[in-house]
């Protein structure tokens, strides 16, 4: 994979995380590449809720990526038969 493809793939993944974060009611900070909860930032509560938000967004992102991969594999299989 060439360098531009890697950059494009990373941008697409970041866009996906941002969309999922917003769908779940969280913020995606593109400067830090971090998911932020709506709790006050810079507090212990905010940090703890950010971790939970990141886990939820990461889990949802993983599930969606697996679903996309499964769909691609099924389409390839069905097109061969």
Tab-separated table of N, CA, C and O in Angstrom:
chain	number	residue	atom	x	y	z
A	1	UNK	N	0.843	-1.168	0.000
A	1	UNK	CA	0.000	0.000	0.000
A	1	UNK	C	0.899	1.245	0.000
A	1	UNK	O	1.799	1.356	0.825
A	2	UNK	N	0.644	2.164	-0.929
A	2	UNK	CA	1.474	3.362	-0.987
A	2	UNK	C	1.089	4.354	0.113
A	2	UNK	O	0.085	4.186	0.794
A	3	UNK	N	1.904	5.359	0.289
A	3	UNK	CA	1.735	6.314	1.383
A	3	UNK	C	0.401	7.068	1.286
A	3	UNK	O	-0.265	7.279	2.292
A	4	UNK	N	0.006	7.478	0.073
A	4	UNK	CA	-1.252	8.209	-0.089
A	4	UNK	C	-2.444	7.330	0.273
A	4	UNK	O	-3.403	7.797	0.883
A	5	UNK	N	-2.381	6.062	-0.066
A	5	UNK	CA	-3.462	5.133	0.285
A	5	UNK	C	-3.587	4.995	1.796
A	5	UNK	O	-4.686	4.937	2.332
A	6	UNK	N	-2.443	4.955	2.481
A	6	UNK	CA	-2.455	4.873	3.942
A	6	UNK	C	-3.077	6.121	4.551
A	6	UNK	O	-3.857	6.044	5.496
A	7	UNK	N	-2.716	7.276	4.004
A	7	UNK	CA	-3.280	8.535	4.498
A	7	UNK	C	-4.786	8.562	4.276
A	7	UNK	O	-5.556	8.947	5.164
A	8	UNK	N	-5.223	8.145	3.086
A	8	UNK	CA	-6.661	8.114	2.779
A	8	UNK	C	-7.407	7.148	3.687
A	8	UNK	O	-8.517	7.445	4.147
A	9	UNK	N	-6.816	5.987	3.944
A	9	UNK	CA	-7.453	4.991	4.809
A	9	UNK	C	-7.577	5.526	6.231
A	9	UNK	O	-8.619	5.352	6.882
A	10	UNK	N	-6.539	6.179	6.723
A	10	UNK	CA	-6.582	6.739	8.072
A	10	UNK	C	-7.649	7.819	8.180
A	10	UNK	O	-8.391	7.878	9.157
A	11	UNK	N	-7.748	8.671	7.154
A	11	UNK	CA	-8.762	9.727	7.149
A	11	UNK	C	-10.171	9.128	7.122
A	11	UNK	O	-11.062	9.591	7.828
A	12	UNK	N	-10.367	8.078	6.328
A	12	UNK	CA	-11.675	7.423	6.261
A	12	UNK	C	-12.043	6.818	7.617
A	12	UNK	O	-13.199	6.923	8.058
A	13	UNK	N	-11.077	6.195	8.288
A	13	UNK	CA	-11.335	5.610	9.600
A	13	UNK	C	-11.651	6.699	10.625
A	13	UNK	O	-12.579	6.560	11.431
A	14	UNK	N	-10.918	7.804	10.587
A	14	UNK	CA	-11.198	8.908	11.502
A	14	UNK	C	-12.587	9.493	11.249
A	14	UNK	O	-13.307	9.825	12.192
A	15	UNK	N	-12.980	9.606	9.978
A	15	UNK	CA	-14.328	10.089	9.656
A	15	UNK	C	-15.395	9.149	10.203
A	15	UNK	O	-16.423	9.591	10.722
A	16	UNK	N	-15.138	7.853	10.085
A	16	UNK	CA	-16.088	6.867	10.597
A	16	UNK	C	-16.217	6.989	12.115
A	16	UNK	O	-17.331	6.979	12.656
A	17	UNK	N	-15.074	7.115	12.819
A	17	UNK	CA	-15.117	7.275	14.272
A	17	UNK	C	-15.866	8.541	14.661
A	17	UNK	O	-16.645	8.539	15.615
A	18	UNK	N	-15.665	9.621	13.902
A	18	UNK	CA	-16.342	10.875	14.190
A	18	UNK	C	-17.852	10.718	14.034
A	18	UNK	O	-18.621	11.140	14.896
A	19	UNK	N	-18.285	10.088	12.957
A	19	UNK	CA	-19.717	9.879	12.725
A	19	UNK	C	-20.329	9.020	13.831
A	19	UNK	O	-21.414	9.321	14.333
A	20	UNK	N	-19.647	7.963	14.220
A	20	UNK	CA	-20.159	7.081	15.273
A	20	UNK	C	-20.202	7.825	16.601
A	20	UNK	O	-21.177	7.708	17.353
A	21	UNK	N	-19.178	8.607	16.893
A	21	UNK	CA	-19.159	9.384	18.142
A	21	UNK	C	-20.363	10.309	18.206
A	21	UNK	O	-21.066	10.362	19.227
A	22	UNK	N	-20.627	11.017	17.119
A	22	UNK	CA	-21.767	11.934	17.107
A	22	UNK	C	-23.093	11.183	17.231
A	22	UNK	O	-24.003	11.633	17.917
A	23	UNK	N	-23.200	10.030	16.566
A	23	UNK	CA	-24.418	9.216	16.661
A	23	UNK	C	-24.685	8.787	18.109
A	23	UNK	O	-25.835	8.689	18.530
A	24	UNK	N	-23.607	8.514	18.853
A	24	UNK	CA	-23.737	8.060	20.238
A	24	UNK	C	-23.796	9.220	21.240
A	24	UNK	O	-23.896	9.004	22.442
A	25	UNK	N	-23.722	10.452	20.737
A	25	UNK	CA	-23.821	11.614	21.609
A	25	UNK	C	-22.513	12.090	22.200
A	25	UNK	O	-22.500	12.813	23.190
A	26	UNK	N	-21.391	11.712	21.573
A	26	UNK	CA	-20.075	12.132	22.040
A	26	UNK	C	-19.460	13.098	21.039
A	26	UNK	O	-19.955	13.275	19.932
A	27	UNK	N	-18.368	13.690	21.435
A	27	UNK	CA	-17.625	14.590	20.559
A	27	UNK	C	-16.352	13.896	20.098
A	27	UNK	O	-15.753	13.143	20.843
A	28	UNK	N	-15.941	14.192	18.883
A	28	UNK	CA	-14.670	13.687	18.362
A	28	UNK	C	-13.751	14.882	18.189
A	28	UNK	O	-14.047	15.797	17.420
A	29	UNK	N	-12.662	14.897	18.927
A	29	UNK	CA	-11.703	15.984	18.850
A	29	UNK	C	-10.673	15.626	17.783
A	29	UNK	O	-9.808	14.782	18.007
A	30	UNK	N	-10.777	16.254	16.622
A	30	UNK	CA	-9.894	15.899	15.507
A	30	UNK	C	-8.449	16.333	15.752
A	30	UNK	O	-7.534	15.777	15.156
A	31	UNK	N	-8.234	17.314	16.619
A	31	UNK	CA	-6.866	17.744	16.917
A	31	UNK	C	-6.112	16.695	17.732
A	31	UNK	O	-4.936	16.450	17.515
A	32	UNK	N	-6.811	16.085	18.691
A	32	UNK	CA	-6.174	15.078	19.542
A	32	UNK	C	-6.497	13.659	19.099
A	32	UNK	O	-5.948	12.707	19.631
A	33	UNK	N	-7.431	13.515	18.135
A	33	UNK	CA	-7.890	12.208	17.663
A	33	UNK	C	-8.479	11.394	18.817
A	33	UNK	O	-8.273	10.195	18.918
A	34	UNK	N	-9.209	12.080	19.693
A	34	UNK	CA	-9.784	11.438	20.877
A	34	UNK	C	-11.298	11.656	20.913
A	34	UNK	O	-11.814	12.664	20.444
A	35	UNK	N	-11.975	10.691	21.518
A	35	UNK	CA	-13.411	10.799	21.766
A	35	UNK	C	-13.585	11.475	23.118
A	35	UNK	O	-12.913	11.120	24.088
A	36	UNK	N	-14.483	12.441	23.190
A	36	UNK	CA	-14.726	13.144	24.443
A	36	UNK	C	-16.196	13.049	24.819
A	36	UNK	O	-17.075	13.220	23.975
A	37	UNK	N	-16.438	12.777	26.090
A	37	UNK	CA	-17.811	12.753	26.594
A	37	UNK	C	-18.274	14.191	26.780
A	37	UNK	O	-17.519	15.140	26.582
A	38	UNK	N	-19.513	14.344	27.177
A	38	UNK	CA	-20.046	15.672	27.441
A	38	UNK	C	-19.787	16.113	28.878
A	38	UNK	O	-20.222	17.186	29.281
A	39	UNK	N	-19.080	15.292	29.648
A	39	UNK	CA	-18.722	15.653	31.020
A	39	UNK	C	-17.685	16.768	30.974
A	39	UNK	O	-16.969	16.916	29.981
A	40	UNK	N	-17.589	17.556	32.038
A	40	UNK	CA	-16.592	18.632	32.044
A	40	UNK	C	-15.185	18.084	31.812
A	40	UNK	O	-14.742	17.169	32.506
A	41	UNK	N	-14.504	18.626	30.809
A	41	UNK	CA	-13.153	18.182	30.485
A	41	UNK	C	-12.181	18.743	31.517
A	41	UNK	O	-12.407	19.778	32.100
A	42	UNK	N	-11.081	18.060	31.729
A	42	UNK	CA	-10.082	18.489	32.694
A	42	UNK	C	-10.412	18.095	34.121
A	42	UNK	O	-9.766	18.538	35.054
A	43	UNK	N	-11.440	17.237	34.287
A	43	UNK	CA	-11.804	16.743	35.614
A	43	UNK	C	-11.631	15.232	35.633
A	43	UNK	O	-11.557	14.588	34.585
A	44	UNK	N	-11.588	14.666	36.818
A	44	UNK	CA	-11.485	13.214	36.944
A	44	UNK	C	-12.710	12.538	36.336
A	44	UNK	O	-12.593	11.540	35.620
A	45	UNK	N	-13.893	13.092	36.588
A	45	UNK	CA	-15.126	12.542	36.013
A	45	UNK	C	-15.071	12.600	34.490
A	45	UNK	O	-15.425	11.638	33.804
A	46	UNK	N	-14.606	13.729	33.955
A	46	UNK	CA	-14.503	13.871	32.507
A	46	UNK	C	-13.550	12.852	31.913
A	46	UNK	O	-13.840	12.244	30.882
A	47	UNK	N	-12.414	12.654	32.563
A	47	UNK	CA	-11.434	11.681	32.069
A	47	UNK	C	-12.014	10.271	32.085
A	47	UNK	O	-11.852	9.513	31.120
A	48	UNK	N	-12.707	9.921	33.166
A	48	UNK	CA	-13.298	8.581	33.276
A	48	UNK	C	-14.370	8.372	32.209
A	48	UNK	O	-14.419	7.320	31.561
A	49	UNK	N	-15.208	9.386	32.012
A	49	UNK	CA	-16.270	9.260	31.005
A	49	UNK	C	-15.703	9.261	29.594
A	49	UNK	O	-16.274	8.642	28.701
A	50	UNK	N	-14.571	9.933	29.381
A	50	UNK	CA	-13.924	9.891	28.074
A	50	UNK	C	-13.448	8.479	27.750
A	50	UNK	O	-13.556	8.030	26.614
A	51	UNK	N	-12.920	7.790	28.755
A	51	UNK	CA	-12.466	6.410	28.552
A	51	UNK	C	-13.652	5.531	28.149
A	51	UNK	O	-13.578	4.760	27.188
A	52	UNK	N	-14.750	5.658	28.864
A	52	UNK	CA	-15.941	4.866	28.546
A	52	UNK	C	-16.486	5.213	27.165
A	52	UNK	O	-16.895	4.324	26.411
A	53	UNK	N	-16.481	6.502	26.824
A	53	UNK	CA	-16.956	6.924	25.503
A	53	UNK	C	-16.060	6.336	24.416
A	53	UNK	O	-16.545	5.831	23.396
A	54	UNK	N	-14.754	6.383	24.630
A	54	UNK	CA	-13.814	5.823	23.658
A	54	UNK	C	-14.008	4.334	23.461
A	54	UNK	O	-13.956	3.834	22.338
A	55	UNK	N	-14.267	3.632	24.558
A	55	UNK	CA	-14.511	2.185	24.458
A	55	UNK	C	-15.786	1.903	23.667
A	55	UNK	O	-15.814	1.004	22.831
A	56	UNK	N	-16.826	2.682	23.931
A	56	UNK	CA	-18.088	2.460	23.227
A	56	UNK	C	-17.947	2.760	21.742
A	56	UNK	O	-18.404	1.991	20.894
A	57	UNK	N	-17.299	3.866	21.409
A	57	UNK	CA	-17.110	4.217	20.002
A	57	UNK	C	-16.190	3.202	19.324
A	57	UNK	O	-16.464	2.759	18.206
A	58	UNK	N	-15.117	2.789	20.008
A	58	UNK	CA	-14.211	1.798	19.441
A	58	UNK	C	-14.896	0.470	19.179
A	58	UNK	O	-14.696	-0.144	18.125
A	59	UNK	N	-15.723	0.041	20.118
A	59	UNK	CA	-16.455	-1.216	19.939
A	59	UNK	C	-17.431	-1.140	18.781
A	59	UNK	O	-17.542	-2.077	17.979
A	60	UNK	N	-18.136	-0.023	18.681
A	60	UNK	CA	-19.090	0.154	17.588
A	60	UNK	C	-18.359	0.224	16.250
A	60	UNK	O	-18.812	-0.362	15.259
A	61	UNK	N	-17.228	0.908	16.217
A	61	UNK	CA	-16.432	1.000	14.990
A	61	UNK	C	-15.964	-0.386	14.554
A	61	UNK	O	-16.070	-0.744	13.378
A	62	UNK	N	-15.487	-1.173	15.497
A	62	UNK	CA	-15.023	-2.522	15.178
A	62	UNK	C	-16.155	-3.372	14.618
A	62	UNK	O	-15.981	-4.066	13.611
A	63	UNK	N	-17.320	-3.310	15.265
A	63	UNK	CA	-18.464	-4.084	14.771
A	63	UNK	C	-18.835	-3.675	13.347
A	63	UNK	O	-19.098	-4.525	12.489
A	64	UNK	N	-18.845	-2.370	13.070
A	64	UNK	CA	-19.195	-1.909	11.721
A	64	UNK	C	-18.156	-2.339	10.695
A	64	UNK	O	-18.507	-2.710	9.570
A	65	UNK	N	-16.869	-2.298	11.066
A	65	UNK	CA	-15.827	-2.733	10.139
A	65	UNK	C	-15.947	-4.231	9.840
A	65	UNK	O	-15.765	-4.657	8.694
A	66	UNK	N	-16.255	-5.025	10.850
A	66	UNK	CA	-16.442	-6.467	10.640
A	66	UNK	C	-17.645	-6.705	9.736
A	66	UNK	O	-17.587	-7.522	8.807
A	67	UNK	N	-18.741	-5.987	9.966
A	67	UNK	CA	-19.930	-6.127	9.112
A	67	UNK	C	-19.598	-5.777	7.665
A	67	UNK	O	-20.031	-6.468	6.737
A	68	UNK	N	-18.813	-4.712	7.465
A	68	UNK	CA	-18.426	-4.325	6.110
A	68	UNK	C	-17.577	-5.413	5.463
A	68	UNK	O	-17.774	-5.743	4.288
A	69	UNK	N	-16.638	-5.976	6.219
A	69	UNK	CA	-15.796	-7.046	5.701
A	69	UNK	C	-16.604	-8.282	5.345
A	69	UNK	O	-16.386	-8.897	4.293
A	70	UNK	N	-17.555	-8.639	6.197
A	70	UNK	CA	-18.413	-9.788	5.921
A	70	UNK	C	-19.219	-9.571	4.648
A	70	UNK	O	-19.364	-10.473	3.828
A	71	UNK	N	-19.738	-8.366	4.485
A	71	UNK	CA	-20.538	-8.047	3.302
A	71	UNK	C	-19.697	-8.157	2.029
A	71	UNK	O	-20.142	-8.708	1.022
A	72	UNK	N	-18.463	-7.658	2.085
A	72	UNK	CA	-17.571	-7.743	0.931
A	72	UNK	C	-17.272	-9.202	0.598
A	72	UNK	O	-17.323	-9.605	-0.571
A	73	UNK	N	-16.981	-10.005	1.615
A	73	UNK	CA	-16.696	-11.423	1.379
A	73	UNK	C	-17.907	-12.155	0.804
A	73	UNK	O	-17.766	-12.974	-0.115
A	74	UNK	N	-19.094	-11.870	1.332
A	74	UNK	CA	-20.297	-12.507	0.802
A	74	UNK	C	-20.545	-12.112	-0.646
A	74	UNK	O	-20.913	-12.955	-1.475
A	75	UNK	N	-20.347	-10.843	-0.970
A	75	UNK	CA	-20.533	-10.388	-2.352
A	75	UNK	C	-19.538	-11.056	-3.287
A	75	UNK	O	-19.901	-11.472	-4.388
A	76	UNK	N	-18.292	-11.184	-2.854
A	76	UNK	CA	-17.289	-11.856	-3.677
A	76	UNK	C	-17.658	-13.319	-3.895
A	76	UNK	O	-17.543	-13.842	-4.994
A	77	UNK	N	-18.108	-13.970	-2.819
A	77	UNK	CA	-18.494	-15.376	-2.924
A	77	UNK	C	-19.687	-15.548	-3.857
A	77	UNK	O	-19.694	-16.410	-4.723
A	78	UNK	N	-20.696	-14.683	-3.679
A	78	UNK	CA	-21.890	-14.783	-4.512
A	78	UNK	C	-21.613	-14.455	-5.977
A	78	UNK	O	-22.270	-15.021	-6.877
A	79	UNK	N	-20.660	-13.588	-6.257
A	79	UNK	CA	-20.329	-13.235	-7.639
A	79	UNK	C	-19.550	-14.340	-8.335
A	79	UNK	O	-19.526	-14.404	-9.560
A	80	UNK	N	-18.901	-15.222	-7.562
A	80	UNK	CA	-18.157	-16.338	-8.168
A	80	UNK	C	-19.075	-17.473	-8.542
A	80	UNK	O	-18.731	-18.297	-9.390
A	81	UNK	N	-20.237	-17.565	-7.896
A	81	UNK	CA	-21.152	-18.688	-8.147
A	81	UNK	C	-22.236	-18.327	-9.107
A	81	UNK	O	-22.696	-17.408	-9.421
